[in-house]
Amino acid sequence: MRPLHCKIVLVRPRNPNNIGAAARAMKNFGFTELVVVSPHPPIWNEAVSAVNAVDVIANACVVETLAEAIADCTFVVGTVDRSRVEPKQVIYTPEDLSRDLQATPHRLALVFGPEKNGLTNEDLSHCHRTLSIPTQPGCPSMNLGQAVAVCCYELMRDRAQHSTKIEPPAQATAGEIEAALQLALDLLRISDFILPGSEADLTIKLRRSLIRLNLRDREVKTLCGALRKIEQRLSGMRLPAPPHS
Amino acid sequence: MRPLHCKIVLVRPRNPNNIGAAARAMKNFGFTELVVVSPHPPIWNEAVSAVNAVDVIANACVVETLAEAIADCTFVVGTVDRSRVEPKQVIYTPEDLSRDLQATPHRLALVFGPEKNGLTNEDLSHCHRTLSIPTQPGCPSMNLGQAVAVCCYELMRDRAQHSTKIEPPAQATAGEIEAALQLALDLLRISDFILPGSEADLTIKLRRSLIRLNLRDREVKTLCGALRKIEQRLSGMRLPAPPHS
């Protein structure tokens, strides 16, 4: 069976049963990498003591931010319920994702939001695609554990029939793109481009644009080099450079 | 969207959360008919008071036996976990079921067993097919609510793209076949064919055979007519027939 590089990322989950259910579904379908972003500590402790899929939970990473969770990934897919898809928009489904991964191998992060309100726009600005399970419009919101189960099932469904070799991806990782974004923001800050109170919005817009470009790792390296050079020049014009830096 | 006649049957479920989760997944994918076989009363009461998918639960049927649950169905599919599929056997998957239903419309019953041990062989003898979700051999057993979610998702996945009309099925219903089976058993009992203690096994074997024949409703009517005639004759040979019967 062709290996699939996929981590499941749960952002701020609120129910330990759902964390346990997600871990069990992952194990059912052969996924092992679980990352939990900023869980409420007592909730996480309760999930750790659950019986199901102990090894998936024990090996889970707990991180503070979504950016950390996805830093080494080349394709980040955020999940939302169908009510958040515009009426005329075509839904990007688990099946579409599975097909895209057959065509282009990736280090995938599949990101699920908190039970009550789902991923924020800031969370989604980190994602290359927004995926939605095609539920009924009258009852769009799925239970978290069940949504993870459906996605894991779909990703593994056809996999036994394919055996192409995974090439190391040439795409930039989310971490490399985020580093470029932060460099660009530094530059814009130094240049007084950022109006007071507008930084959060601008960050989301810029991140979306950078992600849409589908940059290769070498392109991002070049971009970062250029940004650093400009920043050095700008800093030099405003303040004398600190010695030996 | 093409309508799908499908009831979800939960046999002796033991966890009210799983009943609620199954109902919610059904509603997510547009299924409304839930039948619960012989639930433990306090468990059922707790499920009824759950918040999710209240209407599915409120309209659920509670019956004593699996035979009652499936009596009006023409295709009965029992689910088992993958560890119960023989190593060399090809798994009948949710995708296979979905494809079969596109080809031949049916009144489907999709049957899920109790959490701990799944469907018994007696339960499975009522089923035309045994379905298994292709989980990993190392962790084959899925959570009940998640298994229902995966099956409902798969059955609805491609449905929006098809719009063939459903013909009234010519297949016999499970109830008609069960009636024929009971007539046959009566006959065998009267004929002293059934050895003491062997009736349960024989019933399962006969049921499996009758189901495998895929009888049309008219064929079952003919069969029942013939069985009744023979029984009358046999009864007449042993005891005088009651007057006017």
mmCIF file of N, CA and C in Angstrom, chain B residues 6-83:
data_model
loop_
_atom_site.group_PDB
_atom_site.id
_atom_site.type_symbol
_atom_site.label_atom_id
_atom_site.label_comp_id
_atom_site.label_asym_id
_atom_site.label_seq_id
_atom_site.Cartn_x
_atom_site.Cartn_y
_atom_site.Cartn_z
ATOM 1 N N CYS B 6 -33.461 3.577 2.465
ATOM 2 C CA CYS B 6 -32.511 2.887 3.332
ATOM 3 C C CYS B 6 -32.886 3.102 4.774
ATOM 4 N N LYS B 7 -33.004 2.023 5.515
ATOM 5 C CA LYS B 7 -33.134 2.196 6.955
ATOM 6 C C LYS B 7 -31.862 1.716 7.635
ATOM 7 N N ILE B 8 -31.519 2.418 8.695
ATOM 8 C CA ILE B 8 -30.365 2.029 9.498
ATOM 9 C C ILE B 8 -30.913 1.244 10.691
ATOM 10 N N VAL B 9 -30.403 0.042 10.875
ATOM 11 C CA VAL B 9 -30.875 -0.834 11.953
ATOM 12 C C VAL B 9 -29.749 -1.036 12.964
ATOM 13 N N LEU B 10 -29.992 -0.642 14.198
ATOM 14 C CA LEU B 10 -29.002 -0.876 15.267
ATOM 15 C C LEU B 10 -29.503 -2.039 16.119
ATOM 16 N N VAL B 11 -28.735 -3.101 16.164
ATOM 17 C CA VAL B 11 -29.147 -4.293 16.908
ATOM 18 C C VAL B 11 -28.533 -4.265 18.314
ATOM 19 N N ARG B 12 -29.377 -4.284 19.318
ATOM 20 C CA ARG B 12 -28.960 -4.336 20.720
ATOM 21 C C ARG B 12 -27.816 -3.367 21.072
ATOM 22 N N PRO B 13 -27.962 -2.085 20.719
ATOM 23 C CA PRO B 13 -26.883 -1.139 21.056
ATOM 24 C C PRO B 13 -26.790 -0.970 22.568
ATOM 25 N N ARG B 14 -25.573 -0.727 23.084
ATOM 26 C CA ARG B 14 -25.359 -0.677 24.527
ATOM 27 C C ARG B 14 -24.959 0.704 25.014
ATOM 28 N N ASN B 15 -24.711 1.641 24.102
ATOM 29 C CA ASN B 15 -24.234 2.951 24.541
ATOM 30 C C ASN B 15 -25.121 4.047 23.947
ATOM 31 N N PRO B 16 -25.825 4.786 24.815
ATOM 32 C CA PRO B 16 -26.753 5.808 24.298
ATOM 33 C C PRO B 16 -26.052 6.871 23.456
ATOM 34 N N ASN B 17 -24.777 7.170 23.770
ATOM 35 C CA ASN B 17 -24.041 8.145 22.958
ATOM 36 C C ASN B 17 -23.898 7.666 21.520
ATOM 37 N N ASN B 18 -23.709 6.356 21.371
ATOM 38 C CA ASN B 18 -23.567 5.821 20.015
ATOM 39 C C ASN B 18 -24.877 5.894 19.243
ATOM 40 N N ILE B 19 -25.998 5.688 19.945
ATOM 41 C CA ILE B 19 -27.298 5.816 19.271
ATOM 42 C C ILE B 19 -27.478 7.259 18.802
ATOM 43 N N GLY B 20 -27.154 8.204 19.700
ATOM 44 C CA GLY B 20 -27.254 9.622 19.336
ATOM 45 C C GLY B 20 -26.323 9.976 18.186
ATOM 46 N N ALA B 21 -25.093 9.447 18.235
ATOM 47 C CA ALA B 21 -24.125 9.745 17.176
ATOM 48 C C ALA B 21 -24.589 9.160 15.845
ATOM 49 N N ALA B 22 -25.153 7.951 15.885
ATOM 50 C CA ALA B 22 -25.661 7.334 14.654
ATOM 51 C C ALA B 22 -26.777 8.191 14.067
ATOM 52 N N ALA B 23 -27.685 8.666 14.934
ATOM 53 C CA ALA B 23 -28.806 9.489 14.463
ATOM 54 C C ALA B 23 -28.299 10.792 13.847
ATOM 55 N N ARG B 24 -27.292 11.384 14.481
ATOM 56 C CA ARG B 24 -26.765 12.644 13.932
ATOM 57 C C ARG B 24 -26.126 12.427 12.562
ATOM 58 N N ALA B 25 -25.345 11.353 12.426
ATOM 59 C CA ALA B 25 -24.713 11.073 11.130
ATOM 60 C C ALA B 25 -25.777 10.814 10.064
ATOM 61 N N MET B 26 -26.849 10.089 10.441
ATOM 62 C CA MET B 26 -27.940 9.848 9.497
ATOM 63 C C MET B 26 -28.493 11.170 8.987
ATOM 64 N N LYS B 27 -28.736 12.076 9.932
ATOM 65 C CA LYS B 27 -29.321 13.373 9.564
ATOM 66 C C LYS B 27 -28.341 14.188 8.698
ATOM 67 N N ASN B 28 -27.051 14.103 9.018
ATOM 68 C CA ASN B 28 -26.056 14.803 8.204
ATOM 69 C C ASN B 28 -26.144 14.394 6.734
ATOM 70 N N PHE B 29 -26.482 13.111 6.504
ATOM 71 C CA PHE B 29 -26.462 12.624 5.126
ATOM 72 C C PHE B 29 -27.861 12.339 4.580
ATOM 73 N N GLY B 30 -28.883 12.813 5.297
ATOM 74 C CA GLY B 30 -30.227 12.765 4.736
ATOM 75 C C GLY B 30 -30.974 11.453 4.940
ATOM 76 N N PHE B 31 -30.558 10.637 5.880
ATOM 77 C CA PHE B 31 -31.285 9.405 6.191
ATOM 78 C C PHE B 31 -32.207 9.658 7.384
ATOM 79 N N THR B 32 -33.408 9.113 7.323
ATOM 80 C CA THR B 32 -34.355 9.421 8.394
ATOM 81 C C THR B 32 -34.875 8.191 9.131
ATOM 82 N N GLU B 33 -34.777 7.001 8.497
ATOM 83 C CA GLU B 33 -35.404 5.814 9.092
ATOM 84 C C GLU B 33 -34.434 5.051 9.989
ATOM 85 N N LEU B 34 -34.641 5.171 11.289
ATOM 86 C CA LEU B 34 -33.816 4.441 12.252
ATOM 87 C C LEU B 34 -34.669 3.375 12.928
ATOM 88 N N VAL B 35 -34.166 2.142 12.971
ATOM 89 C CA VAL B 35 -34.851 1.074 13.697
ATOM 90 C C VAL B 35 -33.877 0.524 14.728
ATOM 91 N N VAL B 36 -34.342 0.394 15.956
ATOM 92 C CA VAL B 36 -33.485 -0.120 17.014
ATOM 93 C C VAL B 36 -34.081 -1.438 17.488
ATOM 94 N N VAL B 37 -33.250 -2.486 17.455
ATOM 95 C CA VAL B 37 -33.716 -3.817 17.822
ATOM 96 C C VAL B 37 -33.348 -4.097 19.271
ATOM 97 N N SER B 38 -34.361 -4.336 20.076
ATOM 98 C CA SER B 38 -34.178 -4.835 21.419
ATOM 99 C C SER B 38 -33.141 -4.065 22.245
ATOM 100 N N PRO B 39 -33.302 -2.724 22.318
ATOM 101 C CA PRO B 39 -32.345 -1.981 23.147
ATOM 102 C C PRO B 39 -32.648 -2.199 24.623
ATOM 103 N N HIS B 40 -31.635 -2.115 25.447
ATOM 104 C CA HIS B 40 -31.808 -2.155 26.891
ATOM 105 C C HIS B 40 -32.618 -0.901 27.260
ATOM 106 N N PRO B 41 -33.795 -1.035 27.943
ATOM 107 C CA PRO B 41 -34.671 0.139 28.105
ATOM 108 C C PRO B 41 -34.002 1.402 28.678
ATOM 109 N N PRO B 42 -33.198 1.313 29.766
ATOM 110 C CA PRO B 42 -32.613 2.577 30.265
ATOM 111 C C PRO B 42 -31.693 3.233 29.242
ATOM 112 N N ILE B 43 -31.011 2.408 28.439
ATOM 113 C CA ILE B 43 -30.109 2.952 27.413
ATOM 114 C C ILE B 43 -30.907 3.693 26.354
ATOM 115 N N TRP B 44 -32.039 3.105 25.962
ATOM 116 C CA TRP B 44 -32.875 3.748 24.961
ATOM 117 C C TRP B 44 -33.449 5.062 25.500
ATOM 118 N N ASN B 45 -33.880 5.040 26.757
ATOM 119 C CA ASN B 45 -34.425 6.262 27.342
ATOM 120 C C ASN B 45 -33.392 7.382 27.388
ATOM 121 N N GLU B 46 -32.158 7.007 27.690
ATOM 122 C CA GLU B 46 -31.112 8.025 27.735
ATOM 123 C C GLU B 46 -30.841 8.583 26.333
ATOM 124 N N ALA B 47 -30.870 7.717 25.338
ATOM 125 C CA ALA B 47 -30.654 8.168 23.955
ATOM 126 C C ALA B 47 -31.764 9.108 23.519
ATOM 127 N N VAL B 48 -33.005 8.809 23.928
ATOM 128 C CA VAL B 48 -34.148 9.622 23.527
ATOM 129 C C VAL B 48 -34.003 11.041 24.069
ATOM 130 N N SER B 49 -33.377 11.162 25.238
ATOM 131 C CA SER B 49 -33.261 12.488 25.834
ATOM 132 C C SER B 49 -32.031 13.244 25.313
ATOM 133 N N ALA B 50 -31.280 12.665 24.373
ATOM 134 C CA ALA B 50 -30.093 13.343 23.841
ATOM 135 C C ALA B 50 -30.506 14.508 22.948
ATOM 136 N N VAL B 51 -29.565 15.427 22.756
ATOM 137 C CA VAL B 51 -29.903 16.659 22.029
ATOM 138 C C VAL B 51 -29.838 16.479 20.511
ATOM 139 N N ASN B 52 -28.906 15.651 20.055
ATOM 140 C CA ASN B 52 -28.646 15.556 18.614
ATOM 141 C C ASN B 52 -29.750 14.849 17.854
ATOM 142 N N ALA B 53 -30.120 15.414 16.714
ATOM 143 C CA ALA B 53 -30.987 14.729 15.772
ATOM 144 C C ALA B 53 -32.237 14.190 16.467
ATOM 145 N N VAL B 54 -32.875 15.060 17.263
ATOM 146 C CA VAL B 54 -34.032 14.664 18.061
ATOM 147 C C VAL B 54 -35.099 14.013 17.188
ATOM 148 N N ASP B 55 -35.291 14.574 15.980
ATOM 149 C CA ASP B 55 -36.375 14.057 15.138
ATOM 150 C C ASP B 55 -36.108 12.625 14.677
ATOM 151 N N VAL B 56 -34.861 12.319 14.339
ATOM 152 C CA VAL B 56 -34.538 10.946 13.918
ATOM 153 C C VAL B 56 -34.830 9.976 15.065
ATOM 154 N N ILE B 57 -34.413 10.351 16.255
ATOM 155 C CA ILE B 57 -34.633 9.498 17.427
ATOM 156 C C ILE B 57 -36.135 9.399 17.735
ATOM 157 N N ALA B 58 -36.827 10.549 17.666
ATOM 158 C CA ALA B 58 -38.254 10.544 18.015
ATOM 159 C C ALA B 58 -39.056 9.674 17.047
ATOM 160 N N ASN B 59 -38.630 9.630 15.783
ATOM 161 C CA ASN B 59 -39.358 8.834 14.786
ATOM 162 C C ASN B 59 -38.823 7.408 14.665
ATOM 163 N N ALA B 60 -37.840 7.056 15.485
ATOM 164 C CA ALA B 60 -37.252 5.717 15.390
ATOM 165 C C ALA B 60 -38.272 4.657 15.787
ATOM 166 N N CYS B 61 -38.147 3.491 15.163
ATOM 167 C CA CYS B 61 -38.955 2.337 15.560
ATOM 168 C C CYS B 61 -38.148 1.497 16.533
ATOM 169 N N VAL B 62 -38.792 1.015 17.560
ATOM 170 C CA VAL B 62 -38.146 0.046 18.439
ATOM 171 C C VAL B 62 -38.880 -1.280 18.256
ATOM 172 N N VAL B 63 -38.149 -2.329 17.898
ATOM 173 C CA VAL B 63 -38.765 -3.641 17.677
ATOM 174 C C VAL B 63 -38.007 -4.694 18.479
ATOM 175 N N GLU B 64 -38.627 -5.860 18.581
ATOM 176 C CA GLU B 64 -38.040 -6.922 19.403
ATOM 177 C C GLU B 64 -36.991 -7.735 18.655
ATOM 178 N N THR B 65 -37.228 -7.953 17.336
ATOM 179 C CA THR B 65 -36.342 -8.859 16.598
ATOM 180 C C THR B 65 -35.843 -8.203 15.315
ATOM 181 N N LEU B 66 -34.701 -8.705 14.852
ATOM 182 C CA LEU B 66 -34.156 -8.225 13.585
ATOM 183 C C LEU B 66 -35.120 -8.538 12.445
ATOM 184 N N ALA B 67 -35.774 -9.696 12.511
ATOM 185 C CA ALA B 67 -36.717 -10.077 11.450
ATOM 186 C C ALA B 67 -37.806 -9.017 11.272
ATOM 187 N N GLU B 68 -38.324 -8.490 12.404
ATOM 188 C CA GLU B 68 -39.327 -7.422 12.297
ATOM 189 C C GLU B 68 -38.726 -6.170 11.667
ATOM 190 N N ALA B 69 -37.517 -5.857 12.058
ATOM 191 C CA ALA B 69 -36.888 -4.613 11.597
ATOM 192 C C ALA B 69 -36.751 -4.581 10.083
ATOM 193 N N ILE B 70 -36.494 -5.737 9.496
ATOM 194 C CA ILE B 70 -36.152 -5.774 8.066
ATOM 195 C C ILE B 70 -37.277 -6.322 7.203
ATOM 196 N N ALA B 71 -38.433 -6.579 7.819
ATOM 197 C CA ALA B 71 -39.493 -7.320 7.102
ATOM 198 C C ALA B 71 -39.873 -6.688 5.760
ATOM 199 N N ASP B 72 -39.852 -5.362 5.636
ATOM 200 C CA ASP B 72 -40.283 -4.723 4.385
ATOM 201 C C ASP B 72 -39.124 -4.404 3.442
ATOM 202 N N CYS B 73 -37.944 -4.930 3.723
ATOM 203 C CA CYS B 73 -36.770 -4.584 2.905
ATOM 204 C C CYS B 73 -36.472 -5.661 1.870
ATOM 205 N N THR B 74 -35.874 -5.263 0.756
ATOM 206 C CA THR B 74 -35.534 -6.236 -0.288
ATOM 207 C C THR B 74 -34.042 -6.541 -0.327
ATOM 208 N N PHE B 75 -33.258 -5.797 0.441
ATOM 209 C CA PHE B 75 -31.814 -6.051 0.461
ATOM 210 C C PHE B 75 -31.335 -5.720 1.868
ATOM 211 N N VAL B 76 -30.776 -6.718 2.517
ATOM 212 C CA VAL B 76 -30.374 -6.567 3.914
ATOM 213 C C VAL B 76 -28.865 -6.775 3.990
ATOM 214 N N VAL B 77 -28.164 -5.771 4.481
ATOM 215 C CA VAL B 77 -26.708 -5.827 4.523
ATOM 216 C C VAL B 77 -26.265 -5.714 5.979
ATOM 217 N N GLY B 78 -25.614 -6.750 6.462
ATOM 218 C CA GLY B 78 -25.096 -6.744 7.825
ATOM 219 C C GLY B 78 -23.650 -6.289 7.817
ATOM 220 N N THR B 79 -23.271 -5.517 8.843
ATOM 221 C CA THR B 79 -21.897 -5.026 8.905
ATOM 222 C C THR B 79 -21.115 -5.815 9.958
ATOM 223 N N VAL B 80 -19.882 -6.149 9.613
ATOM 224 C CA VAL B 80 -18.986 -6.806 10.586
ATOM 225 C C VAL B 80 -17.636 -6.117 10.486
ATOM 226 N N ASP B 81 -16.819 -6.252 11.533
ATOM 227 C CA ASP B 81 -15.507 -5.639 11.364
ATOM 228 C C ASP B 81 -14.609 -6.580 10.580
ATOM 229 N N ARG B 82 -13.562 -5.997 10.051
ATOM 230 C CA ARG B 82 -12.748 -6.673 9.057
ATOM 231 C C ARG B 82 -12.102 -7.958 9.587
ATOM 232 N N SER B 83 -11.950 -8.047 10.920
ATOM 233 C CA SER B 83 -11.316 -9.248 11.472
ATOM 234 C C SER B 83 -12.196 -10.475 11.248
#
